[in-house]
Structure formats: structure tokens, C-alpha cells
């Protein structure tokens, strides 16, 4: 016999769309089998009815033959031979009637009864288990939706435990019902073959037994065939018994698993996280906007395929593309007071989709997997080894970067510092390669967010003043902005800052970049604060994009080093050495990720420092204003090769004033 298709019981707990799709094929097969069984039963019942009718007809015929003798024919002489002949025929008919009665009884027991039992027992059982599986699946979905809505900020441990227990009970119930349903469908593939052949075997044997007494030759021709059919039925029955025993043992093993299999987020404190994944699949909640302020969350099955994030709803044959992950970035976000939310951002800096994981383990593994895929590791010859190596070095955890190695021999053109002897802005000369411990002290703490001092915050917000990067601030701040000959705004994300021991070379910036990114990867910190970096001819300001409040400000004269990363052009850093304090302990390096190339920010800072120096000499300032294009209001204009993606494009050109 050919192999029988079967559902894998091990996939019942995961309940993936692939399993559901295969399950729908089995359900369709069961539906077709039910319809055909009803039609076949009608035909067999018609045969059985005809055989019963034959019994009644032969019995009536026998009586009628005997009744001939009792008829009072007017001309009845000479009928004695006819009567005796009819008596013989009546006896023959009675004997045939006995055979027909035996055949009718055999057809009822071996043809009609098995097909009725198959329909009422097996097919009805499958239909009942299907309804129970649907109810258990719906109950699990309702409990998961309730669990997903648990608040993160005001977490109620008692409520969480009750909801988690409810999810576990629903998941256990769904698992048990799916196992029973899968076993019934698997057994149906064997039983339907028996159910189709066993009735016909009984029908044929009954007919042969009926004719055997008068047609031995006919029965001999059928003996070998019936014997082979009987052997076949016995063989299938043996396979069914073995498969039923194997499924029973497997079902017991799957039911006796640890309770943590059913409980979501069972190990929050120390989950076993695989950070080297280049493929990932599982259920996530997808955030959909249904209005201006309303959103819905939909639980869907997501999986990665190459560099793409795919989504496959239940019942779908194949998945669809949701997001191209190449060169994307992913970060943890706070969203609607839900736990384990993260957002995928496109290479252009636009916010992509927001997803919610079921547990901390899934949450961190999805973030690590998307980070690995965004670096296009899957295109290498050995993606697993490449992922392990990159995560061990912990150098590419925030954005897709090809290399974080330092290039000591190449000096970046935008790394300019002040030469006090000649009172000009000239490139700084690297006086030899310094050891990393001479640049940054070992164990120096790293700050991953900008904390604004309370006094400075009050000063900036007193009276409701806001710093608007588009030149629309209130009167109290207009004078300060109008005095500045340069205003350029960039969208940046703060990665971290740390104290440094030297500002003599740009190597201190590269070392700070390396340590900040490595620390983010090691400690699994993906959150970044987005700000607007305003570069003027007086200072650098970080502005909150939502409230337009200045988070912090640095005097441009105190910026002693600035440089962009040589490989990842979107990384920018600068060293601040306040003029009012002396000593190396007051120097700090600030590292940012920009939506534009870091060289443009370096050029803007360099131009601002040139303006500061040129303002000391009116002739030098006039010469500088001739060499750089100006806007209509007399401010410097920065000409870029390509359009910015951060909203700095204006209708009358790419002006430096934001």
C-alpha cells in the first residue's frame, strides 16, 4: 500500500499557518469523504431494500404456487400434474427464499452496518473534534488578546498570574483538542480505505455464498480474489493498530511536557537568548492605525526569508512581504503601555512597523535577528559563523555598519581644530597613534541618554519659550538667532557620551564610538533619543523635536574635536572642552547617529568655527562671505549634492537657516 499522509503531532502546539494550511487539506478530504459516504450508503441501502423485497416476493410467490391447488376452477380436471409441479416449484422457491433471507441478513451485517458505523462513529467523531478544536482555538486567541493587553507600567502581579494561568489553561486545552483532532484525522486516512472495501467484501461474499450451492464454479473463480482482498484488509488493520499505538505514546509524551511550554514569558529573569539568529519565525502582534488616534493590534505569524520580513495570516497558503530588512534599524519602543514592543526603521530614517513579542526571550531574539539580517549576513558563505563573530565583537549593534575598525593613517578632511598660533582654522596633525587607555580611562562610565539639569531646564522653559528650528521662535529668542550667520539643522539620535582624557587627535572620537556601540550591544540597549541638532555660528543645540525645547547646548568654541566615522558615514562625534574649566577631566565625547552623512555636520561645524574666527577681522569676514553663497537675508547657505531626508529642504533652495 502507498504511504498515508499524516499530520505531525509535534507541530500541534506551535499551531503555525503551515500546519493550519495542511490541516485544511485534511478537513477538505474529510468533508469530501463524508459526502461520498452518504451517497454510497444510499446506494447500499437501496441494494439491501431490493434484497428484502426479493425475500418477500419469493415468499409470496411460494404461497401463490401452493394456492393454485385451492383454486376452484370450473375446468379443473387434469391439473394434478400441474399442482405437483407447482408444489415442487414452491419448494424450490422456499429454498431460494431461505437463501435470499440469509443473503439479506448478510448484506445488513457485512455491507450496510459497517458503512453506517463508519459514518456515525468516525466521521461524526471528526466533526465533533473539529468543533471542539475551533472552540479551544478561539478561547486561546481571546486569552492571548487579554494577556497582550496587560499594562506594563502599572503591572498587577496577581492579575498577571491569573491571566497567565488562563492563557496556560486555554493553550493546554487547545493543545489537547488539536492532538485528539490530528489523531482522528490521521486514523481517518486508514479507516476510509477499510470503510470503502469492507462493505463490498461483505456484499461479494454474501452473493457468492448465495450462488455457491448452485454455482460452485462461479465461487471458485472468486475465491482467490476474495482471499487477496481479505488479506489486504487485515494488513491495513494491522498498520492502523500500530499507528494508533504510536500516536497514543506520542500524545502522552507531548502532554507530559513542562508547564512552561504553555505559560507565556515563564522565565523573565534569565531567559536563554540566542543572539546569533539569522532566521526567526513566530507569532507577533502588529500595530495598525485605524484612525487619527485609534489603533488595533493583530496577532499574526511572522517569519524572515532572506532579507525580508514576511507575514502569513491563518488560512493563507503563503506569506506576504511586510518589510525589507536590508540596512534597516530596530529599537525598543514604548507603545500604548504594552510590554516587549519594538519598531523597525527604514534606511531613510522613517518609522516602519511596530510589533509586540509574547515574551522577553522572543522580544530580544527578534531584535537580534533583525539586526543580524539588516547587516546582510545572510549573503555570506557561512552566515552562522559571521553572526557569531559579529556578536562576539559587539561592534555592530545599533545600525548596519560594514566595519568599525579604526584607520589611523587616514585623516578625515572635516577634522579641524583651532591653531592658536596663526589664529586660523587648520587641520590638526596626528602626533602618533595613542594607546586607547591614554585616550579614555578604563572603566569610564557611559551615559546613554541626555539628562538635562533641572536649573537649565527651568531657565529654558520659563515663560513657555520654545526654540523652533524653523526660525519661528518668540521675540525673546529672535535676536539671538538673527545675530547668528549660520543656522543648519540635522536629525540625529543620541547614542552615548563619556569622559575622555585627550582632545589632541580624532582617534579619541573613534575609540569613544567603539566603546559606546560595544556597550549598547553587550547590554542590549536599543533605545535612542532623537533630537534636532542645530549648528549655528555660536553654538550647537540639541532640540526636542516634539516640544521644540532645547535639551542642551554647547558653545562652538568649546568643541575641540569633531569627526565622522570613516566606514559608517552616519556616525558623528565631537569632543567638548568647556572654556571655563581646566583639566582633562572636564572633556567629554558625544556620539550621534545622523540621517545624513556625518561629513555634512562636520562641514557645518567647521564653517561655524571659521565664522567665529573671521568675525574678529572684518576683512576676513568679508572675504569669507564672498567665498560662501549667502541667502537673501545674508546668512550662509550650505550647498548639498543631494536632497536631505530630514526636512531641511525649502522652496527657495537648501538654505542653512532651518
XYZ file of C-alpha atoms in Angstrom:
658
model
C 0.000 0.000 0.000
C 1.254 3.538 -0.699
C 2.246 5.774 2.204
C -0.553 7.542 4.047
C -0.404 11.309 4.553
C -0.445 12.325 8.186
C -0.417 15.404 10.412
C 2.630 15.788 12.677
C 1.545 15.817 16.302
C 4.736 17.660 17.292
C 3.515 20.764 15.407
C 0.162 20.896 17.188
C 1.421 23.178 19.988
C 3.050 25.743 17.669
C -0.101 25.907 15.532
C 1.724 27.604 12.648
C -0.038 28.713 9.430
C 1.752 25.891 7.581
C 0.191 23.363 9.948
C -3.187 25.078 9.648
C -2.879 25.001 5.861
C -2.114 21.268 5.921
C -4.972 20.799 8.392
C -7.369 22.472 5.966
C -6.370 19.884 3.340
C -7.244 17.078 5.765
C -10.522 18.801 6.640
C -11.392 19.180 2.979
C -10.618 15.491 2.480
C -12.873 14.588 5.435
C -15.694 16.707 4.029
C -15.445 15.062 0.634
C -15.348 11.652 2.294
C -18.488 12.440 4.319
C -20.416 13.477 1.218
C -19.305 10.400 -0.706
C -20.095 8.080 2.247
C -23.677 9.369 2.376
C -24.136 8.711 -1.324
C -22.570 5.263 -1.042
C -24.795 4.395 1.933
C -27.896 5.358 -0.049
C -26.853 3.030 -2.866
C -26.149 0.163 -0.460
C -29.436 0.705 1.353
C -31.193 0.501 -1.995
C -29.472 -2.838 -2.689
C -30.442 -4.103 0.772
C -34.004 -2.922 0.259
C -34.150 -4.705 -3.071
C -32.888 -7.887 -1.436
C -35.540 -7.662 1.289
C -38.117 -7.062 -1.352
C -36.798 -10.162 -3.134
C -37.348 -12.223 0.027
C -40.923 -11.007 0.390
C -41.527 -11.542 -3.304
C -40.246 -15.138 -3.278
C -42.254 -15.916 -0.134
C -45.352 -14.527 -1.750
C -44.556 -16.494 -4.901
C -44.279 -19.741 -2.925
C -47.658 -19.145 -1.303
C -49.221 -18.348 -4.607
C -47.851 -21.545 -6.102
C -49.402 -23.591 -3.251
C -52.633 -21.669 -3.566
C -53.128 -22.977 -7.070
C -54.395 -26.246 -5.610
C -57.078 -24.475 -3.632
C -58.494 -22.658 -6.573
C -61.901 -23.941 -7.741
C -61.533 -23.931 -11.460
C -64.644 -24.863 -13.389
C -62.494 -26.859 -15.697
C -60.016 -28.240 -13.178
C -59.607 -31.705 -14.401
C -56.062 -32.781 -15.349
C -54.453 -30.250 -13.076
C -52.902 -32.794 -10.704
C -49.558 -32.796 -12.598
C -49.549 -29.063 -12.669
C -50.323 -28.933 -8.994
C -47.488 -31.368 -8.144
C -45.121 -29.417 -10.372
C -46.163 -26.213 -8.728
C -45.645 -27.833 -5.335
C -42.072 -28.653 -6.399
C -41.550 -25.161 -7.663
C -42.953 -23.861 -4.390
C -40.407 -25.970 -2.505
C -37.626 -24.701 -4.730
C -38.844 -21.157 -4.226
C -38.975 -21.711 -0.465
C -35.409 -22.955 -0.536
C -34.428 -19.942 -2.622
C -36.335 -17.730 -0.182
C -34.211 -19.107 2.651
C -31.083 -18.274 0.648
C -32.415 -14.773 -0.108
C -33.189 -14.251 3.575
C -29.689 -15.325 4.524
C -28.273 -13.009 1.833
C -30.370 -10.081 3.097
C -29.183 -10.683 6.660
C -25.566 -10.959 5.486
C -25.876 -7.741 3.454
C -27.276 -5.964 6.502
C -24.448 -7.181 8.753
C -21.464 -7.007 6.387
C -22.357 -4.218 3.931
C -24.811 -1.700 5.398
C -23.845 -1.871 9.078
C -20.062 -1.162 8.611
C -20.677 1.894 6.450
C -23.281 3.185 8.948
C -20.847 2.647 11.822
C -18.110 4.413 9.866
C -20.348 7.411 9.260
C -21.852 7.595 12.741
C -18.653 6.863 14.642
C -15.578 8.013 12.711
C -16.978 10.857 10.601
C -19.128 12.176 13.431
C -16.151 11.992 15.788
C -14.039 14.032 13.354
C -16.805 16.622 13.027
C -17.212 16.861 16.810
C -13.452 17.167 17.383
C -13.320 19.872 14.709
C -15.919 21.921 16.593
C -14.081 21.404 19.899
C -10.785 22.398 18.279
C -12.365 25.554 16.882
C -13.797 26.492 20.281
C -10.469 25.818 22.004
C -8.598 27.829 19.351
C -10.974 30.786 19.737
C -10.693 30.590 23.519
C -6.890 30.622 23.226
C -6.986 33.651 20.929
C -9.246 35.510 23.384
C -6.971 34.690 26.319
C -3.861 35.737 24.353
C -5.508 39.033 23.429
C -6.327 39.585 27.096
C -2.757 38.739 28.065
C -1.318 41.065 25.425
C -3.349 43.961 26.864
C -1.742 43.623 30.295
C -0.322 47.040 31.258
C 3.423 47.449 31.537
C 3.653 50.468 33.802
C 1.008 49.577 36.393
C 1.713 45.871 36.427
C -0.527 43.858 38.738
C 1.230 40.626 39.631
C -1.981 38.977 40.797
C -3.829 39.938 37.625
C -0.835 38.898 35.523
C -0.683 35.500 37.241
C -4.425 34.970 36.731
C -4.264 35.933 33.067
C -1.122 33.821 32.527
C -2.869 30.875 34.148
C -5.870 31.463 31.924
C -3.601 31.518 28.862
C -1.893 28.312 30.009
C -5.239 26.561 30.535
C -6.511 27.734 27.157
C -3.283 26.716 25.442
C -3.323 23.319 27.160
C -6.944 22.837 26.132
C -6.177 23.809 22.546
C -3.129 21.528 22.530
C -5.131 18.557 23.814
C -8.033 19.150 21.423
C -5.635 19.590 18.479
C -3.820 16.359 19.367
C -7.106 14.456 19.510
C -8.278 16.110 16.287
C -5.000 15.353 14.478
C -5.064 11.727 15.664
C -8.637 11.314 14.429
C -7.772 12.806 11.026
C -4.682 10.606 10.729
C -6.678 7.497 11.641
C -9.368 8.532 9.161
C -6.890 8.074 6.321
C -6.679 4.383 7.231
C -10.301 3.885 8.215
C -11.677 5.297 4.984
C -9.848 2.637 2.996
C -11.241 -0.073 5.243
C -14.698 1.510 5.170
C -14.741 1.515 1.369
C -13.528 -2.063 0.883
C -15.015 -3.906 3.849
C -18.707 -3.428 2.830
C -18.005 -4.527 -0.696
C -16.142 -7.512 0.656
C -19.219 -8.476 2.675
C -21.513 -7.872 -0.302
C -19.406 -10.034 -2.571
C -19.039 -12.828 -0.047
C -22.791 -12.834 0.517
C -23.526 -13.068 -3.155
C -21.000 -15.884 -3.572
C -22.442 -17.793 -0.643
C -25.872 -17.314 -2.213
C -24.760 -18.797 -5.505
C -22.326 -21.316 -4.083
C -24.897 -24.070 -3.700
C -25.814 -23.920 -7.361
C -22.671 -22.466 -8.906
C -19.520 -23.961 -7.440
C -17.565 -22.963 -10.462
C -18.500 -19.331 -10.005
C -17.426 -19.373 -6.412
C -14.084 -20.982 -7.255
C -13.259 -18.160 -9.648
C -13.817 -15.615 -6.850
C -12.047 -17.417 -4.024
C -8.538 -16.188 -4.873
C -9.741 -12.613 -5.366
C -11.690 -12.571 -2.125
C -8.743 -14.106 -0.326
C -6.419 -11.336 -1.507
C -8.935 -8.641 -0.534
C -9.305 -10.191 2.891
C -5.528 -10.265 3.346
C -5.362 -6.616 2.288
C -7.956 -5.589 4.854
C -6.110 -7.469 7.571
C -2.834 -5.785 6.574
C -4.383 -2.309 6.767
C -5.945 -3.181 10.090
C -2.512 -4.177 11.404
C -0.999 -0.874 10.219
C -3.849 1.019 11.867
C -3.269 -0.745 15.159
C 0.474 0.051 15.066
C -0.127 3.703 14.111
C -2.778 4.100 16.787
C -0.370 2.791 19.412
C 2.430 5.096 18.209
C 0.114 8.115 18.247
C -1.078 7.211 21.734
C 2.505 7.062 23.040
C 3.443 10.306 21.249
C 0.355 12.023 22.593
C 1.217 11.025 26.138
C 4.796 12.303 25.716
C 3.610 15.642 24.327
C 1.031 16.123 27.068
C 3.565 15.376 29.809
C 5.783 18.365 28.912
C 6.813 21.053 31.393
C 4.192 23.631 32.338
C 6.439 26.406 30.989
C 5.589 25.303 27.443
C 2.070 26.616 27.928
C 2.853 29.677 30.059
C 3.990 32.791 28.152
C 7.067 34.586 29.457
C 7.656 31.825 32.011
C 11.341 32.720 32.562
C 11.560 36.521 32.670
C 14.678 36.809 34.833
C 17.162 34.741 32.833
C 15.750 33.513 29.512
C 18.084 31.591 27.206
C 18.524 34.066 24.361
C 20.195 33.216 21.058
C 21.723 36.419 19.695
C 23.228 34.780 16.584
C 19.986 34.117 14.712
C 19.775 34.888 11.002
C 16.292 33.416 10.711
C 13.318 33.809 13.020
C 9.664 32.823 12.971
C 6.774 33.101 15.389
C 3.635 34.992 16.323
C 3.812 38.756 16.911
C 1.228 41.484 17.477
C 1.185 44.017 14.617
C 0.088 47.584 15.349
C -2.329 49.016 12.756
C -3.633 52.570 12.682
C -7.407 52.670 12.177
C -7.831 56.415 12.546
C -6.096 59.589 13.573
C -5.691 58.466 17.173
C -7.051 54.904 17.198
C -5.048 51.737 16.650
C -5.635 47.992 16.645
C -3.298 45.092 17.326
C -3.475 41.942 15.228
C -1.764 38.675 16.158
C -0.077 37.302 13.026
C 2.606 34.777 12.167
C 5.872 36.428 11.068
C 8.984 34.833 9.608
C 12.152 36.018 7.891
C 13.092 34.938 4.394
C 16.481 36.159 3.224
C 16.471 39.893 3.857
C 12.678 40.197 4.040
C 10.192 40.116 6.894
C 7.156 38.084 5.859
C 3.703 37.771 7.377
C 1.283 34.868 6.950
C -2.246 35.017 8.386
C -4.011 31.868 9.414
C -5.535 30.035 6.471
C -3.245 31.695 3.926
C -1.313 29.415 1.602
C 1.825 31.589 1.557
C 3.230 34.644 3.338
C 3.427 38.213 2.049
C 6.205 40.798 2.240
C 5.883 43.221 5.155
C 9.292 44.934 5.363
C 12.627 44.849 3.544
C 15.145 44.459 6.383
C 18.335 45.292 4.468
C 20.048 48.284 6.123
C 17.101 48.795 8.475
C 17.484 49.518 12.169
C 15.404 48.202 15.060
C 14.890 49.639 18.515
C 12.762 49.057 21.587
C 9.859 51.493 21.951
C 7.160 52.335 24.472
C 3.811 51.894 22.760
C 0.365 52.145 24.340
C 1.621 50.839 27.692
C 2.373 47.419 26.176
C 5.349 45.248 27.001
C 8.008 43.946 24.635
C 7.345 46.392 21.781
C 9.933 47.229 19.132
C 9.960 49.294 15.963
C 11.702 48.733 12.639
C 13.047 51.902 10.989
C 13.798 52.127 7.262
C 17.261 53.136 5.980
C 15.869 56.613 5.227
C 15.021 57.127 8.904
C 11.259 56.776 8.507
C 9.401 54.823 11.162
C 8.294 51.453 9.912
C 6.117 48.885 11.596
C 5.645 48.430 15.344
C 5.499 44.887 16.703
C 4.939 43.283 20.102
C 6.508 39.990 21.171
C 4.942 37.466 23.520
C 7.861 37.171 25.935
C 11.175 38.766 26.804
C 13.052 35.933 25.101
C 11.116 36.360 21.846
C 11.426 40.143 22.122
C 15.230 40.133 22.375
C 15.731 37.341 19.825
C 13.603 39.176 17.251
C 15.618 42.377 17.771
C 18.935 40.495 17.468
C 17.767 38.548 14.415
C 16.591 41.695 12.603
C 19.877 43.427 13.470
C 21.838 40.482 12.044
C 19.708 40.362 8.879
C 19.947 44.123 8.349
C 23.735 43.752 8.042
C 23.147 41.288 5.162
C 24.967 38.491 6.977
C 22.706 36.004 5.213
C 24.553 36.728 1.946
C 27.865 35.431 3.289
C 29.148 31.901 2.729
C 28.764 30.969 6.397
C 26.047 33.208 7.892
C 26.003 31.454 11.267
C 29.729 31.908 11.809
C 29.545 35.536 10.675
C 26.706 36.265 13.113
C 28.611 34.656 15.989
C 31.754 36.622 15.170
C 29.937 39.959 14.901
C 28.067 39.440 18.142
C 31.250 38.397 19.950
C 32.964 41.600 18.938
C 29.769 43.525 19.775
C 30.571 46.268 17.306
C 27.511 46.464 15.052
C 24.530 46.522 17.398
C 22.837 49.832 16.535
C 22.981 50.433 12.775
C 24.072 48.371 9.767
C 27.816 49.111 9.626
C 30.320 47.283 7.461
C 33.381 47.846 9.650
C 34.214 49.532 12.915
C 37.978 49.225 12.622
C 39.987 52.342 13.181
C 42.065 53.712 10.335
C 44.886 55.587 11.981
C 46.742 56.559 8.857
C 43.865 58.317 7.086
C 42.953 61.747 8.417
C 39.364 62.854 7.816
C 39.126 66.177 5.935
C 36.484 67.544 8.299
C 38.514 67.053 11.492
C 39.503 70.671 12.052
C 40.756 72.314 15.218
C 41.942 75.784 16.047
C 45.613 76.712 15.591
C 46.061 79.423 18.195
C 49.481 80.467 16.889
C 48.231 81.557 13.460
C 44.650 82.347 14.589
C 43.302 80.230 11.709
C 41.343 77.025 11.299
C 43.684 74.332 10.017
C 43.586 70.522 10.020
C 45.026 69.006 13.156
C 48.130 66.856 12.752
C 48.038 63.423 14.370
C 51.100 63.226 16.573
C 51.410 59.456 16.532
C 48.935 56.776 17.458
C 47.991 56.854 21.125
C 47.003 53.884 23.189
C 43.263 53.608 23.955
C 43.946 53.875 27.699
C 45.640 57.246 27.094
C 42.532 58.484 25.258
C 39.839 57.101 27.567
C 40.429 55.806 31.071
C 39.463 52.140 31.558
C 36.123 51.690 33.282
C 34.850 55.146 32.292
C 31.032 55.160 32.689
C 28.895 55.740 29.582
C 25.727 57.819 29.563
C 23.133 56.555 27.056
C 20.640 59.417 27.348
C 20.878 63.175 27.637
C 19.902 64.217 31.164
C 19.087 67.915 31.291
C 19.969 69.631 34.613
C 16.912 70.913 36.458
C 18.090 74.523 36.650
C 18.904 74.630 32.970
C 15.538 73.084 32.132
C 13.700 75.712 34.164
C 15.681 78.509 32.555
C 14.864 77.257 29.082
C 11.153 76.716 29.779
C 10.453 79.763 31.955
C 7.685 81.752 30.335
C 6.843 78.974 27.873
C 9.641 79.845 25.451
C 10.480 77.255 22.813
C 13.388 77.042 20.435
C 11.909 76.453 16.970
C 14.401 75.103 14.416
C 12.449 76.727 11.578
C 13.167 80.310 12.688
C 9.706 80.933 14.153
C 10.645 81.374 17.825
C 9.250 84.105 20.002
C 10.657 87.619 20.197
C 12.934 86.804 23.137
C 14.894 84.345 21.042
C 14.695 86.042 17.642
C 17.530 88.460 18.361
C 19.891 85.660 19.298
C 19.067 83.698 16.140
C 19.253 86.716 13.858
C 22.735 87.509 15.175
C 23.925 84.090 14.012
C 25.300 83.980 10.469
C 24.854 80.198 10.245
C 21.893 78.028 11.123
C 21.735 74.423 9.959
C 19.520 71.690 11.394
C 20.153 67.915 11.255
C 18.138 64.994 12.606
C 20.320 62.925 14.932
C 19.908 60.153 17.508
C 21.996 60.284 20.660
C 24.000 57.073 21.196
C 26.065 57.958 24.247
C 28.667 60.164 25.868
C 31.673 59.571 28.088
C 34.580 61.434 29.652
C 37.855 61.447 27.697
C 41.427 62.255 28.663
C 42.641 63.879 25.467
C 41.400 66.006 22.577
C 44.655 66.125 20.608
C 43.539 63.665 17.937
C 40.360 62.386 16.326
C 41.293 58.866 17.484
C 39.611 59.673 20.785
C 36.295 60.040 18.894
C 36.752 56.701 17.104
C 37.566 54.991 20.400
C 34.505 56.556 22.037
C 32.358 55.332 19.126
C 33.724 51.824 19.526
C 33.134 51.697 23.278
C 29.639 53.224 23.120
C 28.427 50.847 20.391
C 30.037 47.857 22.059
C 28.396 48.721 25.384
C 24.991 49.094 23.695
C 25.338 45.674 22.092
C 26.613 43.931 25.227
C 23.895 45.397 27.478
C 21.185 45.012 24.825
C 20.334 48.741 24.725
C 18.467 49.593 21.519
C 16.571 52.718 22.576
C 17.868 56.007 21.128
C 16.764 59.580 21.788
C 16.045 61.508 18.587
C 16.808 65.237 18.518
C 17.321 68.107 16.121
C 20.964 69.235 16.095
C 21.069 72.973 15.349
C 24.505 74.168 14.202
C 24.950 77.941 14.426
C 27.958 80.240 14.319
C 27.827 80.430 18.123
C 26.833 77.031 19.497
C 25.474 73.527 18.967
C 21.970 72.936 20.309
C 20.025 69.691 20.769
C 16.303 70.407 20.398
C 13.395 68.131 21.297
C 11.526 67.510 18.013
C 8.148 67.311 19.785
C 8.240 70.239 22.231
C 10.968 72.324 20.494
C 12.634 72.710 23.907
C 16.425 72.889 23.867
C 17.727 69.834 25.680
C 21.326 71.009 25.919
C 23.674 73.458 24.276
C 27.439 73.564 23.627
C 29.463 76.655 22.832
C 31.053 76.171 19.436
C 34.364 77.448 20.758
C 34.400 74.601 23.311
C 34.147 71.926 20.561
C 37.810 70.983 20.136
C 37.473 67.828 18.014
C 34.791 66.565 15.624
C 34.809 63.745 13.089
C 32.604 61.294 11.195
C 33.292 57.575 11.186
C 35.375 56.544 8.177
C 33.223 53.486 7.339
C 29.772 54.220 8.710
C 29.203 57.718 7.331
C 26.172 58.296 9.539
C 28.153 58.189 12.796
C 29.326 61.605 14.029
C 31.094 62.564 17.239
C 32.673 65.605 18.841
C 34.692 66.433 21.952
C 33.593 69.308 24.214
C 36.155 71.069 26.427
C 34.382 73.909 28.285
C 36.466 77.069 28.359
C 35.577 77.930 31.944
C 37.123 74.713 33.314
C 40.639 73.441 33.010
C 41.934 69.920 33.203
C 41.378 66.825 31.124
C 38.723 65.533 33.457
C 36.237 68.081 32.083
C 36.421 66.835 28.455
C 33.591 64.682 27.136
C 32.943 62.917 23.813
C 29.397 62.845 22.407
C 28.419 60.231 19.805
C 25.394 60.548 17.484
C 23.793 58.740 14.562
C 22.504 61.044 11.821
C 20.012 60.592 8.990
C 22.520 62.322 6.720
C 26.237 61.898 6.188
C 28.351 62.930 9.140
C 30.678 64.864 6.842
C 27.936 67.437 6.277
C 27.607 68.022 10.003
C 31.398 68.287 10.278
C 31.420 70.798 7.438
C 28.736 72.889 9.172
C 30.711 72.865 12.452
C 33.917 73.753 10.583
C 32.147 76.618 8.827
C 30.796 77.882 12.146
C 34.288 77.894 13.683
C 35.599 79.742 10.608
C 32.890 82.368 11.061
C 33.888 82.793 14.723
C 37.494 83.427 13.726
C 36.534 85.630 10.790
C 34.303 87.847 12.962
C 37.439 89.061 14.760
C 38.671 90.585 11.480
C 36.102 92.454 9.300
C 38.242 91.929 6.201
C 38.481 88.194 6.812
C 34.708 88.044 7.383
C 34.053 89.896 4.131
C 36.394 87.538 2.276
C 34.612 84.524 3.804
C 31.187 85.871 2.859
C 32.357 86.230 -0.739
C 33.617 82.645 -0.883
C 30.433 81.039 0.533
C 26.945 81.579 -1.004
C 24.516 83.597 1.107
C 20.735 83.537 1.452
C 18.520 86.551 0.804
C 18.749 87.587 4.461
C 22.567 87.485 4.493
C 23.130 84.104 6.105
C 25.420 81.362 4.874
C 23.901 78.751 2.570
C 25.134 75.138 2.618
C 25.016 73.529 -0.837
C 24.480 69.762 -0.766
C 24.902 67.260 -3.584
C 21.625 65.509 -2.800
C 18.359 66.365 -1.073
C 18.266 65.961 2.671
C 15.839 63.474 4.147
C 15.372 65.341 7.438
C 13.047 68.095 6.338
C 15.638 70.839 5.705
C 14.625 71.414 2.058
C 12.977 74.773 1.460
C 11.115 76.114 -1.502
C 13.821 78.642 -2.399
C 16.869 76.388 -2.102
C 18.744 74.476 0.526
C 19.343 77.365 2.914
C 21.461 76.942 6.003
C 18.782 78.558 8.162
C 16.354 75.843 9.321
